[in-house]
XYZ file of C-alpha atoms in Angstrom:
513
model
C -15.344 -14.585 -24.649
C -12.207 -12.769 -25.812
C -9.757 -11.837 -23.086
C -7.537 -8.782 -23.089
C -3.982 -9.510 -24.168
C -2.531 -8.403 -20.846
C -3.829 -11.579 -19.229
C -2.089 -14.748 -20.349
C -3.004 -18.440 -20.070
C -2.091 -20.168 -16.817
C -0.573 -23.592 -17.445
C 0.065 -24.973 -13.956
C -2.110 -26.843 -11.466
C -5.091 -24.734 -10.521
C -6.344 -24.219 -6.976
C -9.068 -26.864 -7.207
C -6.649 -29.448 -8.573
C -4.265 -28.679 -5.717
C -7.023 -29.181 -3.150
C -7.969 -32.520 -4.676
C -4.314 -33.576 -4.651
C -3.940 -32.717 -0.945
C -7.099 -34.681 -0.166
C -5.750 -37.768 -1.919
C -2.169 -37.577 -0.661
C -2.499 -35.965 2.787
C -6.172 -36.243 3.618
C -5.683 -36.356 7.388
C -3.653 -33.126 7.480
C -5.570 -30.254 9.151
C -6.674 -27.638 6.630
C -8.949 -25.170 8.428
C -9.458 -24.333 12.094
C -12.386 -22.068 12.937
C -12.378 -19.411 15.653
C -14.511 -21.811 17.716
C -11.883 -24.556 17.390
C -13.588 -26.757 14.796
C -10.994 -28.471 12.587
C -11.476 -29.717 9.026
C -8.788 -31.872 7.406
C -7.982 -31.825 3.689
C -9.809 -35.062 2.980
C -12.990 -33.793 4.602
C -12.546 -30.347 3.060
C -12.505 -31.693 -0.470
C -15.406 -34.047 0.185
C -17.502 -31.163 1.553
C -16.539 -28.824 -1.301
C -17.620 -31.381 -3.905
C -20.772 -32.097 -1.886
C -21.689 -28.403 -1.791
C -21.170 -28.123 -5.555
C -23.504 -31.072 -6.181
C -26.000 -29.803 -3.605
C -26.087 -26.386 -5.262
C -26.833 -28.059 -8.593
C -29.898 -29.565 -6.965
C -30.995 -26.041 -5.946
C -30.703 -24.727 -9.478
C -27.001 -23.858 -9.403
C -25.166 -24.037 -12.710
C -21.921 -23.173 -14.438
C -21.418 -19.423 -14.898
C -24.189 -18.516 -12.446
C -23.572 -15.461 -10.252
C -23.847 -16.322 -6.579
C -23.806 -13.487 -4.030
C -21.961 -14.864 -1.002
C -21.576 -12.934 2.243
C -17.969 -13.678 3.205
C -18.038 -13.247 6.992
C -14.906 -15.324 7.655
C -16.819 -18.221 9.161
C -15.929 -21.796 8.320
C -19.246 -22.085 6.485
C -18.417 -19.099 4.257
C -15.032 -20.585 3.302
C -16.583 -23.949 2.457
C -19.334 -22.261 0.448
C -17.003 -20.146 -1.697
C -14.921 -23.210 -2.537
C -18.104 -25.127 -3.319
C -19.315 -22.408 -5.688
C -15.923 -22.478 -7.426
C -16.049 -26.282 -7.758
C -19.508 -25.956 -9.304
C -18.117 -23.526 -11.857
C -20.286 -20.693 -10.606
C -19.119 -17.108 -10.200
C -18.834 -16.169 -6.524
C -19.576 -12.483 -5.928
C -18.103 -11.874 -2.481
C -20.040 -9.509 -0.242
C -18.929 -7.522 2.790
C -21.209 -8.460 5.728
C -21.246 -4.770 6.672
C -22.752 -3.458 3.421
C -25.511 -0.883 3.807
C -28.920 -1.358 2.190
C -27.955 1.306 -0.354
C -24.873 -0.691 -1.287
C -26.906 -3.892 -1.479
C -29.347 -2.160 -3.818
C -26.476 -1.122 -6.053
C -24.995 -4.627 -6.177
C -28.390 -6.170 -6.971
C -29.001 -3.621 -9.717
C -25.552 -3.971 -11.257
C -24.987 -7.727 -11.061
C -28.399 -9.488 -11.007
C -27.519 -12.611 -8.967
C -29.251 -15.932 -9.515
C -28.531 -17.071 -5.963
C -27.761 -15.355 -2.642
C -26.055 -17.076 0.292
C -26.132 -14.916 3.421
C -26.872 -15.036 7.157
C -30.582 -15.070 7.931
C -30.669 -11.499 9.244
C -29.199 -10.181 5.980
C -31.590 -12.234 3.839
C -34.488 -10.757 5.804
C -33.106 -7.215 5.562
C -32.664 -7.276 1.768
C -35.930 -9.096 0.993
C -37.776 -5.810 0.333
C -35.110 -4.374 -1.972
C -35.882 -4.173 -5.693
C -33.970 -6.314 -8.150
C -33.490 -9.956 -9.041
C -32.322 -12.111 -6.131
C -32.833 -15.671 -7.325
C -32.594 -18.543 -4.854
C -31.903 -17.521 -1.231
C -29.866 -19.845 1.009
C -28.972 -19.202 4.630
C -25.246 -19.115 5.349
C -24.865 -21.589 8.209
C -23.233 -24.856 9.202
C -26.650 -26.484 8.906
C -27.017 -25.371 5.272
C -23.566 -26.767 4.470
C -24.588 -30.121 5.969
C -27.892 -30.042 4.074
C -26.251 -29.345 0.710
C -23.671 -32.079 1.250
C -26.419 -34.502 2.239
C -28.473 -33.615 -0.827
C -25.494 -34.356 -3.062
C -24.767 -37.867 -1.788
C -24.674 -40.335 -4.676
C -24.972 -37.636 -7.343
C -22.370 -37.032 -10.058
C -20.255 -33.913 -9.467
C -19.994 -31.332 -12.248
C -16.928 -31.212 -14.533
C -13.956 -29.189 -13.315
C -14.026 -25.539 -14.417
C -11.493 -24.670 -17.107
C -8.666 -22.241 -16.379
C -10.221 -19.328 -18.249
C -13.621 -19.734 -16.590
C -14.834 -16.715 -14.611
C -14.806 -17.776 -10.955
C -14.891 -14.590 -8.835
C -16.201 -11.048 -8.906
C -14.735 -8.646 -6.348
C -15.974 -5.097 -5.841
C -13.244 -2.509 -5.516
C -13.432 1.249 -5.153
C -9.784 2.151 -4.595
C -9.898 5.808 -3.587
C -12.599 6.854 -6.059
C -15.616 5.707 -4.070
C -17.199 4.319 -7.243
C -17.653 0.544 -7.234
C -15.941 -1.426 -9.996
C -16.584 -5.134 -10.356
C -13.390 -7.033 -11.104
C -13.726 -10.396 -12.833
C -11.145 -13.074 -12.007
C -10.777 -16.458 -13.660
C -9.669 -19.737 -12.118
C -6.395 -19.243 -13.974
C -5.990 -15.714 -12.547
C -6.337 -16.759 -8.919
C -4.192 -19.869 -9.422
C -1.416 -17.886 -11.122
C -1.322 -15.333 -8.306
C -1.160 -18.133 -5.729
C 1.742 -19.681 -7.624
C 3.889 -16.546 -7.789
C 3.060 -15.423 -4.236
C 4.018 -18.782 -2.737
C 7.148 -19.065 -4.862
C 8.268 -15.553 -3.941
C 7.557 -15.761 -0.206
C 8.667 -19.367 0.231
C 5.487 -20.731 1.832
C 5.748 -24.415 2.815
C 3.193 -27.135 3.533
C 4.427 -27.291 7.138
C 3.488 -23.642 7.750
C 0.652 -22.680 10.083
C -1.066 -19.404 9.244
C -3.427 -17.202 11.228
C -5.755 -15.129 9.018
C -7.312 -12.054 10.615
C -7.946 -10.155 7.375
C -11.451 -9.895 5.890
C -12.024 -12.582 3.271
C -14.227 -10.436 1.028
C -11.143 -8.422 0.008
C -8.391 -9.546 -2.329
C -5.645 -9.542 0.341
C -7.295 -11.829 2.881
C -8.822 -14.072 0.236
C -5.409 -14.380 -1.389
C -3.847 -15.546 1.876
C -6.560 -18.196 2.214
C -5.921 -19.459 -1.317
C -2.146 -19.476 -0.854
C -2.318 -21.555 2.311
C -4.833 -24.061 0.957
C -2.934 -24.458 -2.302
C 0.254 -25.280 -0.391
C -1.465 -27.646 2.054
C -0.932 -25.468 5.145
C -3.015 -25.354 8.311
C -5.068 -22.166 8.457
C -6.605 -20.669 11.602
C -9.494 -18.284 10.916
C -9.948 -15.274 13.226
C -12.706 -13.135 11.660
C -13.979 -9.884 13.109
C -12.346 -6.617 14.104
C -8.572 -6.894 14.341
C -7.174 -6.841 17.861
C -3.408 -7.355 18.213
C -3.665 -9.239 21.510
C -6.050 -11.742 19.910
C -3.606 -12.382 17.071
C -0.652 -12.736 19.447
C -2.465 -15.226 21.661
C -3.482 -17.352 18.669
C 0.051 -17.297 17.241
C 1.493 -18.520 20.524
C -1.291 -21.051 21.091
C -0.942 -22.786 17.725
C 2.724 -22.034 16.989
C 1.843 -20.082 13.845
C 4.637 -19.339 11.400
C 2.760 -16.976 9.061
C 0.388 -14.036 9.341
C -0.591 -11.074 7.181
C -1.882 -7.629 8.007
C -2.482 -4.168 6.580
C -0.210 -1.320 7.770
C -2.889 0.003 10.143
C -2.842 -3.349 11.953
C 0.956 -3.479 11.973
C 0.988 -0.067 13.661
C -1.162 -1.455 16.474
C 1.460 -4.161 16.990
C 4.260 -1.586 16.941
C 2.552 0.356 19.738
C 3.149 -2.662 21.997
C 6.888 -2.446 21.341
C 9.228 -5.063 22.781
C 6.339 -6.784 24.542
C 5.377 -8.536 21.275
C 8.787 -10.182 20.779
C 8.220 -13.388 22.803
C 4.778 -13.814 21.231
C 6.147 -13.682 17.683
C 9.133 -16.014 17.977
C 7.508 -18.765 15.885
C 6.708 -16.458 12.951
C 8.950 -16.755 9.894
C 6.827 -15.039 7.200
C 4.715 -11.873 7.279
C 2.875 -10.356 4.331
C 1.888 -6.683 4.430
C -0.129 -4.830 1.821
C -3.056 -2.628 0.746
C -1.314 0.614 1.776
C 2.214 2.009 2.237
C 4.259 2.100 5.425
C 6.867 4.606 6.520
C 10.509 3.516 6.412
C 10.757 4.159 10.152
C 7.836 1.776 10.754
C 9.452 -0.881 8.595
C 12.679 -0.543 10.569
C 10.839 -0.900 13.883
C 9.101 -4.053 12.673
C 12.409 -5.493 11.477
C 13.923 -4.868 14.904
C 11.041 -6.702 16.585
C 11.117 -9.623 14.131
C 14.714 -10.170 12.972
C 13.999 -13.880 12.428
C 11.154 -13.331 9.951
C 11.049 -12.461 6.288
C 8.817 -9.400 6.012
C 7.175 -9.076 2.610
C 5.310 -5.969 1.448
C 3.357 -6.329 -1.769
C 2.141 -3.847 -4.325
C -0.900 -4.841 -6.301
C -4.475 -4.184 -7.214
C -7.553 -6.355 -7.039
C -7.168 -6.462 -10.829
C -3.529 -7.637 -10.666
C -2.799 -9.221 -7.310
C 0.722 -8.846 -5.922
C 2.552 -7.483 -8.964
C 5.586 -6.240 -6.989
C 7.233 -7.544 -3.805
C 9.644 -5.984 -1.312
C 11.361 -7.978 1.431
C 12.350 -5.530 4.162
C 15.676 -7.025 5.298
C 16.920 -7.502 1.736
C 15.719 -4.058 0.661
C 17.430 -2.401 3.620
C 20.720 -4.029 2.644
C 20.259 -2.643 -0.885
C 19.280 0.813 0.352
C 15.787 0.453 -1.147
C 13.551 0.162 1.901
C 11.310 2.967 0.604
C 10.609 1.157 -2.699
C 7.447 -0.622 -3.846
C 9.496 -3.659 -4.816
C 10.380 -5.781 -7.833
C 8.161 -8.002 -10.006
C 8.135 -11.705 -9.106
C 8.810 -14.408 -11.680
C 5.845 -14.668 -14.047
C 4.829 -11.003 -13.804
C 5.857 -8.586 -16.557
C 5.964 -4.834 -16.019
C 6.652 -1.846 -18.248
C 6.541 1.941 -18.022
C 4.522 4.315 -20.191
C 6.267 7.656 -20.544
C 4.589 11.053 -20.745
C 4.774 10.799 -24.542
C 2.825 7.525 -24.458
C 5.761 5.286 -25.368
C 5.686 1.879 -23.651
C 9.108 0.487 -22.779
C 10.321 -2.382 -20.603
C 13.921 -1.153 -20.308
C 15.757 2.144 -20.300
C 13.195 4.758 -19.299
C 13.410 5.572 -15.593
C 9.890 6.836 -14.879
C 6.366 6.485 -16.172
C 2.980 4.917 -15.537
C 3.344 1.348 -14.291
C 1.900 -1.234 -16.693
C 1.416 -4.909 -15.838
C 0.637 -8.143 -17.639
C 0.635 -11.825 -16.782
C -1.687 -14.749 -16.075
C -2.756 -13.162 -12.774
C -4.270 -10.036 -14.373
C -8.045 -9.675 -14.689
C -9.579 -10.085 -18.143
C -11.795 -7.071 -17.398
C -14.649 -5.535 -15.461
C -18.347 -6.284 -15.313
C -20.205 -3.297 -16.744
C -23.652 -4.821 -17.107
C -25.087 -8.301 -16.599
C -23.250 -10.711 -18.865
C -20.727 -8.163 -20.159
C -17.080 -7.455 -19.418
C -15.054 -4.402 -20.240
C -11.310 -4.184 -20.694
C -9.223 -1.175 -19.703
C -6.146 0.590 -21.135
C -7.001 1.160 -24.806
C -4.859 0.722 -27.874
C -3.672 -2.814 -28.413
C -4.678 -3.850 -24.873
C -1.235 -5.378 -24.413
C -0.749 -3.999 -20.903
C -2.964 -3.293 -17.910
C -2.565 0.334 -16.821
C -2.327 0.677 -13.033
C -2.729 4.461 -12.963
C 0.358 4.734 -10.732
C 3.352 6.862 -11.720
C 6.604 5.221 -10.627
C 10.356 5.540 -10.913
C 12.647 2.594 -11.629
C 16.134 2.667 -10.105
C 19.336 1.044 -11.362
C 18.719 -2.070 -9.237
C 15.310 -2.698 -10.778
C 13.297 -1.514 -7.777
C 10.163 0.524 -8.462
C 9.411 3.623 -6.376
C 5.976 5.197 -6.073
C 5.552 8.822 -7.126
C 1.768 9.134 -7.108
C -1.439 8.529 -8.997
C -1.344 9.719 -12.585
C -4.658 11.514 -12.052
C -3.435 13.147 -8.811
C -0.475 14.877 -10.422
C -0.516 18.636 -9.753
C 0.664 20.831 -12.633
C 2.059 24.143 -11.390
C 3.044 26.212 -14.407
C 4.589 23.219 -16.142
C 6.168 21.771 -12.996
C 4.708 18.401 -11.999
C 4.159 17.645 -8.320
C 3.010 14.258 -7.035
C 1.218 14.593 -3.681
C 2.600 11.283 -2.398
C 6.195 12.492 -2.738
C 5.447 15.631 -0.719
C 3.501 13.607 1.857
C 6.397 11.201 2.362
C 8.716 14.104 3.119
C 6.276 15.813 5.488
C 5.485 12.555 7.299
C 9.052 12.274 8.574
C 8.939 15.652 10.348
C 8.776 15.225 14.148
C 5.251 15.685 15.438
C 3.424 14.739 12.226
C 1.183 11.708 12.722
C -0.530 11.837 9.325
C -0.499 14.163 6.337
C -2.239 14.725 3.021
C -1.513 17.140 0.205
C -3.769 18.486 -2.544
C -4.048 21.483 -4.852
C -6.652 24.229 -4.587
C -7.281 27.587 -6.161
C -6.983 30.071 -3.305
C -7.602 33.106 -5.533
C -3.958 33.400 -6.570
C -3.813 30.407 -8.904
C -3.295 26.774 -7.974
C -1.488 26.291 -4.675
C -0.412 23.224 -2.720
C -2.155 22.756 0.616
C -0.936 20.354 3.294
C -3.323 18.967 5.900
C -1.451 17.952 9.046
C -2.628 15.648 11.808
C -0.319 16.127 14.799
C 0.778 13.305 17.080
C -0.031 15.355 20.204
C 3.440 14.879 21.671
C 4.749 18.330 20.725
C 3.313 21.624 19.408
C 3.244 22.058 15.645
C 5.662 24.702 14.346
C 4.956 25.634 10.737
C 8.085 27.779 10.368
C 10.344 24.954 11.507
C 8.632 22.608 9.073
C 9.126 25.046 6.200
C 12.827 25.390 7.061
C 13.143 21.631 7.431
C 11.749 21.048 3.916
C 14.401 23.234 2.278
C 16.924 20.385 2.046
C 14.373 17.670 1.276
C 12.210 18.901 -1.597
C 12.631 21.201 -4.568
C 11.122 24.638 -3.814
C 8.212 24.271 -6.265
C 7.049 21.173 -4.341
C 6.733 23.008 -1.014
C 3.162 23.547 0.229
C 2.093 27.172 0.314
C -0.704 26.570 2.829
C -0.795 24.419 5.981
C -3.887 23.459 7.950
C -4.196 21.333 11.084
C -6.922 18.670 11.111
C -8.125 16.196 13.713
C -8.013 13.230 11.316
C -7.723 12.444 7.628
C -10.324 10.439 5.698
C -9.059 6.914 5.105
C -10.550 3.544 4.219
C -10.402 0.720 6.817
C -7.261 -0.574 5.094
C -5.583 2.838 5.359
C -5.982 4.230 1.836
C -6.348 7.992 1.710
C -9.670 9.265 0.324
C -8.306 12.216 -1.627
C -11.674 13.273 -3.022
C -12.773 14.189 0.525
C -9.776 16.400 1.384
C -11.269 19.717 0.158
C -14.261 19.142 2.444
C -11.969 19.381 5.490
C -11.109 23.019 4.814
C -14.192 24.271 2.954
C -14.215 27.204 0.645
């Protein structure tokens, strides 16, 4: 199958090879610790992963087969996804909270040949139309049974680097599911450049509270296992006190979280400091954070390197920003810079693609970590960004400064054209968000009978009354006049995804008309 030219061959050790190496060289080192306290070392981990792969073969599993796997963060789910990868199957990771409507859509679109899920989910989806294939209960007992079935049998060959290994569903802010295909080379390349950039070490202990059916949490799992770290799994709804207790209990040196979770930690203020003393690395992603929030986190964790990534499910972690370094360079509001191994370019309004010189344009990415394409129907993949397919188009309009940092302006499709003047909602939102009393803000364009006008939806923090006139005066020195909203409306809350991404398509519904 021909890959798009924006994804390049990965030539290093892949994730499975790294796991086998750890098993042979440091087999007694702890690899995974479940929320219940069960520990699996690297030797046992690899043995179980191979056993699952062989056991799945005995149940009809084969190379290239799509396996729906409910990734609930349990130890069994982690072992199963690694087993499917070792088999050479394609793991389609499922959110345990999917509705029956969403399940119907996944079954229709992807036609699995095997489903691994908790019993209650298997029973709930049994009546749904569509091909389901072999059904296996996700449980510790099923893991043991598969491993037992595989005793004495020959394991399958290792998957090759360009073999499809994962399918992740992503909607971004569109609400329409896209199915992103990732190869073994893709996920191994991203692990390599993430670990090299952040400086992860085999002696690190990481607590993972992020959902493992999303790219961010799954990426942290892969990074830790590839490096030979000890990983503590804490699935379920994020609670800051639970994270803090686990960090102190196990002496964790690494954790990751989305900005919404970081804000819950910031609410606790100085009280978190003694609980976080052992932490030396933090990764943040999936949504932006205000500069003021970054500064507060830096003050609470001066000993830690605080990394914020920019990336998509299609191109994991394509830019990185380390807060302390960026502050020293005066670039704390930037998206970051590309790590070694990731190439970026800008596409100007005229369509010209350049890697140097031009200061703004649509961000384009290529490298061995970039998806070869999307699933559009069973057995097919589709590539994006036409022409020569040399670059993957992110859809984000950015500015590049003289230091090589990239700054977010907005989505290409969200750009508001006011009589030839271009306004990016994100730029206006960043300015409004720093006004005292504004807890959250969103900007969009609407036709109010006098042509297109900019409307700002304001969620107040409740600490002071909102004064529109003061806000208008305050904006005079911060934004060009044509970027100022003409209409302001107060709202109770803005529509956001669990990871904090703004659902722009729903904004007009808040004001009607």
